[in-house]
Amino acid sequence: MTFITPLRLYKDLDLNFLAHPDTHDVTKTVDVNAIKQSVMLLINTYFGERLFHPENGSAIPRILFEPIDPITTEVLKRSIEQVLQNHEPRVSLDMLEVTPNEDDNSYYIYIQVNIVGVPDPVTFSFTLQRVR
């Protein structure tokens, strides 16, 4: 009889920097949550913001200050596609929906990706809003 143990594919620090209750060390995020965190960081990082890796990031935070119209929505969608393609090799994009919300000056983002080593597609959504 063989037992299959769950394999932790991806690990990263939890950016909430909460202390683990037993070890009092910084907690970590694993697997799908680590990928989601990485995608969110890439989308919200300006070019040049990461020391020693100025090529990581996107123009997305700057796009959020443009007027909300169909052209900006399409530019935002293509920028998200490009940042995932260029900087996140662990995922392949299946579906991306960008819905503008003019009343709130924000965009609702819905992403479905395939993660290397994970059999089922993963979906997540979030709101992008400009921050001063």
mmCIF file of N, CA and C in Angstrom:
data_model
loop_
_atom_site.group_PDB
_atom_site.id
_atom_site.type_symbol
_atom_site.label_atom_id
_atom_site.label_comp_id
_atom_site.label_asym_id
_atom_site.label_seq_id
_atom_site.Cartn_x
_atom_site.Cartn_y
_atom_site.Cartn_z
ATOM 1 N N MET A 1 0.843 -1.167 0.000
ATOM 2 C CA MET A 1 0.000 0.000 0.000
ATOM 3 C C MET A 1 0.897 1.242 0.000
ATOM 4 N N THR A 2 0.626 2.169 -0.912
ATOM 5 C CA THR A 2 1.415 3.394 -0.973
ATOM 6 C C THR A 2 0.559 4.571 -0.551
ATOM 7 N N PHE A 3 1.203 5.479 0.126
ATOM 8 C CA PHE A 3 0.531 6.693 0.546
ATOM 9 C C PHE A 3 1.116 7.850 -0.228
ATOM 10 N N ILE A 4 0.248 8.683 -0.723
ATOM 11 C CA ILE A 4 0.700 9.866 -1.441
ATOM 12 C C ILE A 4 0.580 11.047 -0.498
ATOM 13 N N THR A 5 1.684 11.676 -0.239
ATOM 14 C CA THR A 5 1.667 12.837 0.641
ATOM 15 C C THR A 5 1.465 14.081 -0.203
ATOM 16 N N PRO A 6 0.743 15.045 0.325
ATOM 17 C CA PRO A 6 0.564 16.275 -0.443
ATOM 18 C C PRO A 6 1.898 16.995 -0.615
ATOM 19 N N LEU A 7 2.151 17.415 -1.813
ATOM 20 C CA LEU A 7 3.403 18.072 -2.139
ATOM 21 C C LEU A 7 3.194 19.582 -2.128
ATOM 22 N N ARG A 8 4.005 20.270 -1.386
ATOM 23 C CA ARG A 8 3.960 21.728 -1.370
ATOM 24 C C ARG A 8 4.820 22.230 -2.527
ATOM 25 N N LEU A 9 4.172 22.770 -3.535
ATOM 26 C CA LEU A 9 4.906 23.187 -4.722
ATOM 27 C C LEU A 9 5.579 24.540 -4.558
ATOM 28 N N TYR A 10 4.848 25.496 -4.010
ATOM 29 C CA TYR A 10 5.340 26.867 -3.955
ATOM 30 C C TYR A 10 5.207 27.396 -2.539
ATOM 31 N N LYS A 11 6.230 28.107 -2.085
ATOM 32 C CA LYS A 11 6.228 28.708 -0.755
ATOM 33 C C LYS A 11 6.708 30.144 -0.873
ATOM 34 N N ASP A 12 6.171 30.990 -0.012
ATOM 35 C CA ASP A 12 6.603 32.373 0.039
ATOM 36 C C ASP A 12 6.270 32.922 1.415
ATOM 37 N N LEU A 13 6.874 34.040 1.760
ATOM 38 C CA LEU A 13 6.530 34.685 3.013
ATOM 39 C C LEU A 13 5.133 35.263 2.926
ATOM 40 N N ASP A 14 4.396 35.175 4.006
ATOM 41 C CA ASP A 14 3.096 35.819 4.074
ATOM 42 C C ASP A 14 3.334 37.303 4.307
ATOM 43 N N LEU A 15 2.837 38.133 3.433
ATOM 44 C CA LEU A 15 3.120 39.561 3.512
ATOM 45 C C LEU A 15 2.371 40.285 4.623
ATOM 46 N N ASN A 16 1.527 39.562 5.361
ATOM 47 C CA ASN A 16 0.925 40.150 6.549
ATOM 48 C C ASN A 16 1.907 40.151 7.710
ATOM 49 N N PHE A 17 2.989 39.391 7.571
ATOM 50 C CA PHE A 17 4.053 39.281 8.573
ATOM 51 C C PHE A 17 3.508 38.941 9.952
ATOM 52 N N LEU A 18 2.592 38.002 9.999
ATOM 53 C CA LEU A 18 2.062 37.518 11.264
ATOM 54 C C LEU A 18 3.014 36.480 11.843
ATOM 55 N N ALA A 19 3.106 36.425 13.161
ATOM 56 C CA ALA A 19 3.978 35.454 13.815
ATOM 57 C C ALA A 19 3.270 34.109 13.918
ATOM 58 N N HIS A 20 4.005 33.049 13.632
ATOM 59 C CA HIS A 20 3.479 31.698 13.797
ATOM 60 C C HIS A 20 3.254 31.464 15.290
ATOM 61 N N PRO A 21 2.121 30.890 15.697
ATOM 62 C CA PRO A 21 1.829 30.759 17.129
ATOM 63 C C PRO A 21 2.807 29.876 17.898
ATOM 64 N N ASP A 22 3.407 28.894 17.228
ATOM 65 C CA ASP A 22 4.319 27.993 17.925
ATOM 66 C C ASP A 22 5.773 28.429 17.818
ATOM 67 N N THR A 23 6.202 28.752 16.610
ATOM 68 C CA THR A 23 7.619 29.058 16.392
ATOM 69 C C THR A 23 7.932 30.544 16.538
ATOM 70 N N HIS A 24 6.924 31.394 16.508
ATOM 71 C CA HIS A 24 7.079 32.857 16.567
ATOM 72 C C HIS A 24 7.897 33.396 15.396
ATOM 73 N N ASP A 25 7.982 32.603 14.348
ATOM 74 C CA ASP A 25 8.648 33.022 13.130
ATOM 75 C C ASP A 25 7.583 33.593 12.185
ATOM 76 N N VAL A 26 8.012 34.271 11.140
ATOM 77 C CA VAL A 26 7.071 34.803 10.157
ATOM 78 C C VAL A 26 6.384 33.628 9.466
ATOM 79 N N THR A 27 5.072 33.717 9.319
ATOM 80 C CA THR A 27 4.336 32.637 8.666
ATOM 81 C C THR A 27 4.620 32.654 7.168
ATOM 82 N N LYS A 28 4.307 31.544 6.524
ATOM 83 C CA LYS A 28 4.501 31.464 5.086
ATOM 84 C C LYS A 28 3.176 31.147 4.419
ATOM 85 N N THR A 29 3.099 31.478 3.165
ATOM 86 C CA THR A 29 1.946 31.137 2.354
ATOM 87 C C THR A 29 2.415 30.107 1.336
ATOM 88 N N VAL A 30 1.557 29.152 1.017
ATOM 89 C CA VAL A 30 1.985 28.036 0.182
ATOM 90 C C VAL A 30 1.021 27.812 -0.978
ATOM 91 N N ASP A 31 1.521 27.108 -1.969
ATOM 92 C CA ASP A 31 0.770 26.626 -3.119
ATOM 93 C C ASP A 31 -0.003 27.729 -3.831
ATOM 94 N N VAL A 32 -1.309 27.554 -3.981
ATOM 95 C CA VAL A 32 -2.135 28.475 -4.755
ATOM 96 C C VAL A 32 -2.111 29.876 -4.150
ATOM 97 N N ASN A 33 -2.130 29.974 -2.840
ATOM 98 C CA ASN A 33 -2.101 31.296 -2.201
ATOM 99 C C ASN A 33 -0.787 32.024 -2.465
ATOM 100 N N ALA A 34 0.315 31.292 -2.564
ATOM 101 C CA ALA A 34 1.594 31.912 -2.893
ATOM 102 C C ALA A 34 1.569 32.480 -4.312
ATOM 103 N N ILE A 35 0.944 31.768 -5.233
ATOM 104 C CA ILE A 35 0.833 32.250 -6.614
ATOM 105 C C ILE A 35 -0.059 33.487 -6.673
ATOM 106 N N LYS A 36 -1.187 33.448 -5.980
ATOM 107 C CA LYS A 36 -2.087 34.603 -5.964
ATOM 108 C C LYS A 36 -1.365 35.833 -5.418
ATOM 109 N N GLN A 37 -0.623 35.642 -4.339
ATOM 110 C CA GLN A 37 0.124 36.750 -3.754
ATOM 111 C C GLN A 37 1.149 37.296 -4.729
ATOM 112 N N SER A 38 1.827 36.420 -5.454
ATOM 113 C CA SER A 38 2.817 36.841 -6.430
ATOM 114 C C SER A 38 2.180 37.642 -7.565
ATOM 115 N N VAL A 39 1.036 37.177 -8.051
ATOM 116 C CA VAL A 39 0.330 37.884 -9.119
ATOM 117 C C VAL A 39 -0.083 39.277 -8.649
ATOM 118 N N MET A 40 -0.610 39.359 -7.449
ATOM 119 C CA MET A 40 -1.032 40.663 -6.920
ATOM 120 C C MET A 40 0.168 41.609 -6.773
ATOM 121 N N LEU A 41 1.286 41.094 -6.314
ATOM 122 C CA LEU A 41 2.484 41.925 -6.182
ATOM 123 C C LEU A 41 2.960 42.432 -7.530
ATOM 124 N N LEU A 42 2.972 41.565 -8.533
ATOM 125 C CA LEU A 42 3.408 41.992 -9.861
ATOM 126 C C LEU A 42 2.502 43.075 -10.429
ATOM 127 N N ILE A 43 1.218 42.909 -10.245
ATOM 128 C CA ILE A 43 0.265 43.875 -10.790
ATOM 129 C C ILE A 43 0.377 45.229 -10.090
ATOM 130 N N ASN A 44 0.670 45.220 -8.812
ATOM 131 C CA ASN A 44 0.702 46.468 -8.037
ATOM 132 C C ASN A 44 2.094 47.074 -7.892
ATOM 133 N N THR A 45 3.083 46.553 -8.596
ATOM 134 C CA THR A 45 4.449 47.051 -8.497
ATOM 135 C C THR A 45 4.788 47.890 -9.722
ATOM 136 N N TYR A 46 5.322 49.086 -9.481
ATOM 137 C CA TYR A 46 5.804 49.933 -10.568
ATOM 138 C C TYR A 46 7.119 49.380 -11.116
ATOM 139 N N PHE A 47 7.394 49.655 -12.395
ATOM 140 C CA PHE A 47 8.710 49.353 -12.936
ATOM 141 C C PHE A 47 9.752 50.108 -12.116
ATOM 142 N N GLY A 48 10.862 49.443 -11.779
ATOM 143 C CA GLY A 48 11.942 50.089 -11.047
ATOM 144 C C GLY A 48 11.750 50.130 -9.547
ATOM 145 N N GLU A 49 10.631 49.662 -9.060
ATOM 146 C CA GLU A 49 10.362 49.732 -7.627
ATOM 147 C C GLU A 49 11.135 48.677 -6.835
ATOM 148 N N ARG A 50 11.431 47.549 -7.446
ATOM 149 C CA ARG A 50 12.171 46.485 -6.758
ATOM 150 C C ARG A 50 13.667 46.684 -6.981
ATOM 151 N N LEU A 51 14.389 46.813 -5.899
ATOM 152 C CA LEU A 51 15.827 46.986 -5.990
ATOM 153 C C LEU A 51 16.459 45.751 -6.623
ATOM 154 N N PHE A 52 17.438 45.970 -7.447
ATOM 155 C CA PHE A 52 18.197 44.936 -8.137
ATOM 156 C C PHE A 52 17.388 44.196 -9.209
ATOM 157 N N HIS A 53 16.104 44.478 -9.325
ATOM 158 C CA HIS A 53 15.269 43.904 -10.387
ATOM 159 C C HIS A 53 14.320 44.977 -10.925
ATOM 160 N N PRO A 54 14.856 46.026 -11.538
ATOM 161 C CA PRO A 54 13.987 47.105 -12.013
ATOM 162 C C PRO A 54 13.068 46.686 -13.150
ATOM 163 N N GLU A 55 13.352 45.542 -13.787
ATOM 164 C CA GLU A 55 12.509 45.069 -14.887
ATOM 165 C C GLU A 55 11.213 44.441 -14.386
ATOM 166 N N ASN A 56 11.166 44.045 -13.120
ATOM 167 C CA ASN A 56 9.934 43.482 -12.561
ATOM 168 C C ASN A 56 8.943 44.594 -12.276
ATOM 169 N N GLY A 57 7.705 44.344 -12.595
ATOM 170 C CA GLY A 57 6.664 45.327 -12.339
ATOM 171 C C GLY A 57 5.837 45.578 -13.583
ATOM 172 N N SER A 58 5.021 46.617 -13.507
ATOM 173 C CA SER A 58 4.135 46.932 -14.619
ATOM 174 C C SER A 58 3.768 48.413 -14.589
ATOM 175 N N ALA A 59 3.102 48.823 -15.638
ATOM 176 C CA ALA A 59 2.602 50.200 -15.716
ATOM 177 C C ALA A 59 1.174 50.302 -15.185
ATOM 178 N N ILE A 60 0.661 49.219 -14.654
ATOM 179 C CA ILE A 60 -0.739 49.171 -14.218
ATOM 180 C C ILE A 60 -1.073 50.227 -13.169
ATOM 181 N N PRO A 61 -0.254 50.442 -12.142
ATOM 182 C CA PRO A 61 -0.615 51.494 -11.180
ATOM 183 C C PRO A 61 -0.772 52.869 -11.824
ATOM 184 N N ARG A 62 0.005 53.146 -12.847
ATOM 185 C CA ARG A 62 -0.115 54.437 -13.548
ATOM 186 C C ARG A 62 -1.371 54.490 -14.421
ATOM 187 N N ILE A 63 -1.741 53.358 -15.001
ATOM 188 C CA ILE A 63 -2.938 53.306 -15.851
ATOM 189 C C ILE A 63 -4.189 53.626 -15.048
ATOM 190 N N LEU A 64 -4.181 53.310 -13.774
ATOM 191 C CA LEU A 64 -5.362 53.551 -12.943
ATOM 192 C C LEU A 64 -5.691 55.032 -12.798
ATOM 193 N N PHE A 65 -4.743 55.909 -13.120
ATOM 194 C CA PHE A 65 -4.989 57.348 -13.043
ATOM 195 C C PHE A 65 -5.510 57.920 -14.357
ATOM 196 N N GLU A 66 -5.642 57.087 -15.370
ATOM 197 C CA GLU A 66 -6.213 57.514 -16.646
ATOM 198 C C GLU A 66 -7.735 57.531 -16.549
ATOM 199 N N PRO A 67 -8.406 58.269 -17.440
ATOM 200 C CA PRO A 67 -9.883 58.276 -17.422
ATOM 201 C C PRO A 67 -10.436 56.878 -17.677
ATOM 202 N N ILE A 68 -11.533 56.557 -17.026
ATOM 203 C CA ILE A 68 -12.155 55.253 -17.215
ATOM 204 C C ILE A 68 -12.964 55.283 -18.506
ATOM 205 N N ASP A 69 -12.483 54.582 -19.511
ATOM 206 C CA ASP A 69 -13.153 54.480 -20.795
ATOM 207 C C ASP A 69 -12.767 53.139 -21.419
ATOM 208 N N PRO A 70 -13.367 52.772 -22.542
ATOM 209 C CA PRO A 70 -13.057 51.474 -23.155
ATOM 210 C C PRO A 70 -11.589 51.308 -23.549
ATOM 211 N N ILE A 71 -10.951 52.380 -23.965
ATOM 212 C CA ILE A 71 -9.543 52.287 -24.372
ATOM 213 C C ILE A 71 -8.664 51.977 -23.162
ATOM 214 N N THR A 72 -8.868 52.686 -22.073
ATOM 215 C CA THR A 72 -8.088 52.434 -20.856
ATOM 216 C C THR A 72 -8.347 51.033 -20.328
ATOM 217 N N THR A 73 -9.588 50.575 -20.416
ATOM 218 C CA THR A 73 -9.925 49.222 -19.965
ATOM 219 C C THR A 73 -9.159 48.185 -20.776
ATOM 220 N N GLU A 74 -9.076 48.378 -22.077
ATOM 221 C CA GLU A 74 -8.343 47.437 -22.931
ATOM 222 C C GLU A 74 -6.840 47.506 -22.660
ATOM 223 N N VAL A 75 -6.305 48.696 -22.455
ATOM 224 C CA VAL A 75 -4.881 48.842 -22.139
ATOM 225 C C VAL A 75 -4.567 48.151 -20.814
ATOM 226 N N LEU A 76 -5.444 48.299 -19.839
ATOM 227 C CA LEU A 76 -5.266 47.649 -18.547
ATOM 228 C C LEU A 76 -5.283 46.128 -18.699
ATOM 229 N N LYS A 77 -6.209 45.629 -19.485
ATOM 230 C CA LYS A 77 -6.308 44.186 -19.707
ATOM 231 C C LYS A 77 -5.037 43.650 -20.369
ATOM 232 N N ARG A 78 -4.574 44.319 -21.393
ATOM 233 C CA ARG A 78 -3.357 43.872 -22.079
ATOM 234 C C ARG A 78 -2.122 43.981 -21.185
ATOM 235 N N SER A 79 -2.100 44.982 -20.309
ATOM 236 C CA SER A 79 -0.966 45.129 -19.391
ATOM 237 C C SER A 79 -0.928 43.995 -18.377
ATOM 238 N N ILE A 80 -2.094 43.584 -17.895
ATOM 239 C CA ILE A 80 -2.154 42.455 -16.964
ATOM 240 C C ILE A 80 -1.706 41.178 -17.665
ATOM 241 N N GLU A 81 -2.182 40.968 -18.888
ATOM 242 C CA GLU A 81 -1.759 39.793 -19.659
ATOM 243 C C GLU A 81 -0.244 39.787 -19.847
ATOM 244 N N GLN A 82 0.303 40.937 -20.177
ATOM 245 C CA GLN A 82 1.734 41.040 -20.453
ATOM 246 C C GLN A 82 2.568 40.795 -19.196
ATOM 247 N N VAL A 83 2.161 41.350 -18.068
ATOM 248 C CA VAL A 83 2.950 41.165 -16.845
ATOM 249 C C VAL A 83 2.919 39.710 -16.399
ATOM 250 N N LEU A 84 1.796 39.031 -16.576
ATOM 251 C CA LEU A 84 1.738 37.613 -16.222
ATOM 252 C C LEU A 84 2.590 36.779 -17.168
ATOM 253 N N GLN A 85 2.547 37.099 -18.431
ATOM 254 C CA GLN A 85 3.336 36.358 -19.421
ATOM 255 C C GLN A 85 4.833 36.575 -19.212
ATOM 256 N N ASN A 86 5.237 37.787 -18.902
ATOM 257 C CA ASN A 86 6.658 38.109 -18.799
ATOM 258 C C ASN A 86 7.293 37.729 -17.464
ATOM 259 N N HIS A 87 6.520 37.801 -16.373
ATOM 260 C CA HIS A 87 7.141 37.696 -15.052
ATOM 261 C C HIS A 87 6.608 36.574 -14.171
ATOM 262 N N GLU A 88 5.630 35.824 -14.607
ATOM 263 C CA GLU A 88 5.104 34.735 -13.785
ATOM 264 C C GLU A 88 5.033 33.459 -14.607
ATOM 265 N N PRO A 89 6.168 32.739 -14.710
ATOM 266 C CA PRO A 89 6.203 31.544 -15.547
ATOM 267 C C PRO A 89 5.423 30.364 -14.971
ATOM 268 N N ARG A 90 5.008 30.451 -13.724
ATOM 269 C CA ARG A 90 4.285 29.338 -13.103
ATOM 270 C C ARG A 90 2.818 29.288 -13.495
ATOM 271 N N VAL A 91 2.327 30.309 -14.188
ATOM 272 C CA VAL A 91 0.910 30.332 -14.556
ATOM 273 C C VAL A 91 0.746 30.531 -16.056
ATOM 274 N N SER A 92 -0.365 30.017 -16.570
ATOM 275 C CA SER A 92 -0.790 30.352 -17.926
ATOM 276 C C SER A 92 -2.215 30.886 -17.817
ATOM 277 N N LEU A 93 -2.436 32.001 -18.445
ATOM 278 C CA LEU A 93 -3.714 32.704 -18.344
ATOM 279 C C LEU A 93 -4.767 32.027 -19.199
ATOM 280 N N ASP A 94 -5.892 31.679 -18.583
ATOM 281 C CA ASP A 94 -7.032 31.111 -19.305
ATOM 282 C C ASP A 94 -8.043 32.186 -19.660
ATOM 283 N N MET A 95 -8.389 32.990 -18.652
ATOM 284 C CA MET A 95 -9.423 33.999 -18.873
ATOM 285 C C MET A 95 -9.119 35.219 -18.011
ATOM 286 N N LEU A 96 -9.368 36.383 -18.587
ATOM 287 C CA LEU A 96 -9.183 37.641 -17.884
ATOM 288 C C LEU A 96 -10.328 38.562 -18.249
ATOM 289 N N GLU A 97 -11.043 39.025 -17.236
ATOM 290 C CA GLU A 97 -12.118 40.000 -17.444
ATOM 291 C C GLU A 97 -11.792 41.250 -16.650
ATOM 292 N N VAL A 98 -11.885 42.393 -17.311
ATOM 293 C CA VAL A 98 -11.668 43.683 -16.673
ATOM 294 C C VAL A 98 -12.949 44.485 -16.841
ATOM 295 N N THR A 99 -13.584 44.786 -15.718
ATOM 296 C CA THR A 99 -14.858 45.500 -15.738
ATOM 297 C C THR A 99 -14.687 46.846 -15.046
ATOM 298 N N PRO A 100 -14.877 47.952 -15.771
ATOM 299 C CA PRO A 100 -14.733 49.260 -15.137
ATOM 300 C C PRO A 100 -15.933 49.591 -14.250
ATOM 301 N N ASN A 101 -15.661 50.293 -13.173
ATOM 302 C CA ASN A 101 -16.696 50.787 -12.272
ATOM 303 C C ASN A 101 -16.500 52.299 -12.151
ATOM 304 N N GLU A 102 -17.209 53.043 -12.976
ATOM 305 C CA GLU A 102 -17.028 54.491 -13.028
ATOM 306 C C GLU A 102 -17.448 55.178 -11.740
ATOM 307 N N ASP A 103 -18.444 54.643 -11.062
ATOM 308 C CA ASP A 103 -18.924 55.266 -9.825
ATOM 309 C C ASP A 103 -17.875 55.217 -8.718
ATOM 310 N N ASP A 104 -17.070 54.176 -8.720
ATOM 311 C CA ASP A 104 -16.085 53.977 -7.666
ATOM 312 C C ASP A 104 -14.661 54.273 -8.143
ATOM 313 N N ASN A 105 -14.512 54.677 -9.404
ATOM 314 C CA ASN A 105 -13.196 54.907 -10.003
ATOM 315 C C ASN A 105 -12.276 53.709 -9.811
ATOM 316 N N SER A 106 -12.785 52.539 -10.167
ATOM 317 C CA SER A 106 -12.015 51.315 -9.976
ATOM 318 C C SER A 106 -12.319 50.335 -11.103
ATOM 319 N N TYR A 107 -11.585 49.241 -11.093
ATOM 320 C CA TYR A 107 -11.782 48.165 -12.052
ATOM 321 C C TYR A 107 -11.916 46.861 -11.288
ATOM 322 N N TYR A 108 -12.887 46.066 -11.673
ATOM 323 C CA TYR A 108 -13.047 44.730 -11.111
ATOM 324 C C TYR A 108 -12.314 43.766 -12.031
ATOM 325 N N ILE A 109 -11.397 42.992 -11.476
ATOM 326 C CA ILE A 109 -10.568 42.075 -12.249
ATOM 327 C C ILE A 109 -10.927 40.645 -11.867
ATOM 328 N N TYR A 110 -11.192 39.819 -12.865
ATOM 329 C CA TYR A 110 -11.466 38.400 -12.673
ATOM 330 C C TYR A 110 -10.449 37.629 -13.499
ATOM 331 N N ILE A 111 -9.687 36.753 -12.838
ATOM 332 C CA ILE A 111 -8.618 36.014 -13.508
ATOM 333 C C ILE A 111 -8.816 34.521 -13.295
ATOM 334 N N GLN A 112 -8.644 33.757 -14.365
ATOM 335 C CA GLN A 112 -8.602 32.303 -14.270
ATOM 336 C C GLN A 112 -7.291 31.860 -14.890
ATOM 337 N N VAL A 113 -6.499 31.108 -14.116
ATOM 338 C CA VAL A 113 -5.188 30.659 -14.580
ATOM 339 C C VAL A 113 -5.025 29.163 -14.349
ATOM 340 N N ASN A 114 -4.119 28.584 -15.105
ATOM 341 C CA ASN A 114 -3.642 27.227 -14.845
ATOM 342 C C ASN A 114 -2.278 27.366 -14.206
ATOM 343 N N ILE A 115 -2.090 26.711 -13.071
ATOM 344 C CA ILE A 115 -0.825 26.768 -12.350
ATOM 345 C C ILE A 115 -0.077 25.466 -12.610
ATOM 346 N N VAL A 116 1.199 25.577 -12.906
ATOM 347 C CA VAL A 116 2.025 24.404 -13.156
ATOM 348 C C VAL A 116 2.012 23.524 -11.907
ATOM 349 N N GLY A 117 1.633 22.265 -12.091
ATOM 350 C CA GLY A 117 1.611 21.325 -10.988
ATOM 351 C C GLY A 117 0.286 21.241 -10.256
ATOM 352 N N VAL A 118 -0.671 22.089 -10.610
ATOM 353 C CA VAL A 118 -2.002 22.060 -9.993
ATOM 354 C C VAL A 118 -2.988 21.620 -11.067
ATOM 355 N N PRO A 119 -3.735 20.542 -10.832
ATOM 356 C CA PRO A 119 -4.561 19.980 -11.911
ATOM 357 C C PRO A 119 -5.745 20.842 -12.339
ATOM 358 N N ASP A 120 -6.364 21.558 -11.421
ATOM 359 C CA ASP A 120 -7.564 22.325 -11.742
ATOM 360 C C ASP A 120 -7.238 23.799 -11.947
ATOM 361 N N PRO A 121 -7.995 24.485 -12.808
ATOM 362 C CA PRO A 121 -7.799 25.926 -12.960
ATOM 363 C C PRO A 121 -8.129 26.652 -11.656
ATOM 364 N N VAL A 122 -7.452 27.754 -11.448
ATOM 365 C CA VAL A 122 -7.636 28.560 -10.243
ATOM 366 C C VAL A 122 -8.202 29.910 -10.659
ATOM 367 N N THR A 123 -9.231 30.344 -9.960
ATOM 368 C CA THR A 123 -9.820 31.654 -10.243
ATOM 369 C C THR A 123 -9.710 32.533 -9.012
ATOM 370 N N PHE A 124 -9.514 33.803 -9.264
ATOM 371 C CA PHE A 124 -9.574 34.784 -8.191
ATOM 372 C C PHE A 124 -9.934 36.132 -8.776
ATOM 373 N N SER A 125 -10.432 36.984 -7.913
ATOM 374 C CA SER A 125 -10.862 38.302 -8.351
ATOM 375 C C SER A 125 -10.465 39.332 -7.305
ATOM 376 N N PHE A 126 -10.353 40.548 -7.768
ATOM 377 C CA PHE A 126 -9.986 41.651 -6.888
ATOM 378 C C PHE A 126 -10.368 42.956 -7.565
ATOM 379 N N THR A 127 -10.286 44.017 -6.828
ATOM 380 C CA THR A 127 -10.595 45.344 -7.341
ATOM 381 C C THR A 127 -9.315 46.158 -7.390
ATOM 382 N N LEU A 128 -9.057 46.787 -8.510
ATOM 383 C CA LEU A 128 -7.939 47.696 -8.648
ATOM 384 C C LEU A 128 -8.447 49.119 -8.544
ATOM 385 N N GLN A 129 -7.860 49.868 -7.644
ATOM 386 C CA GLN A 129 -8.271 51.243 -7.427
ATOM 387 C C GLN A 129 -7.030 52.083 -7.250
ATOM 388 N N ARG A 130 -7.065 53.278 -7.780
ATOM 389 C CA ARG A 130 -5.881 54.112 -7.662
ATOM 390 C C ARG A 130 -5.647 54.522 -6.202
ATOM 391 N N VAL A 131 -4.383 54.589 -5.871
ATOM 392 C CA VAL A 131 -3.975 54.960 -4.513
ATOM 393 C C VAL A 131 -3.043 56.149 -4.629
ATOM 394 N N ARG A 132 -3.277 57.124 -3.838
ATOM 395 C CA ARG A 132 -2.431 58.332 -3.898
ATOM 396 C C ARG A 132 -1.108 58.093 -3.267
#
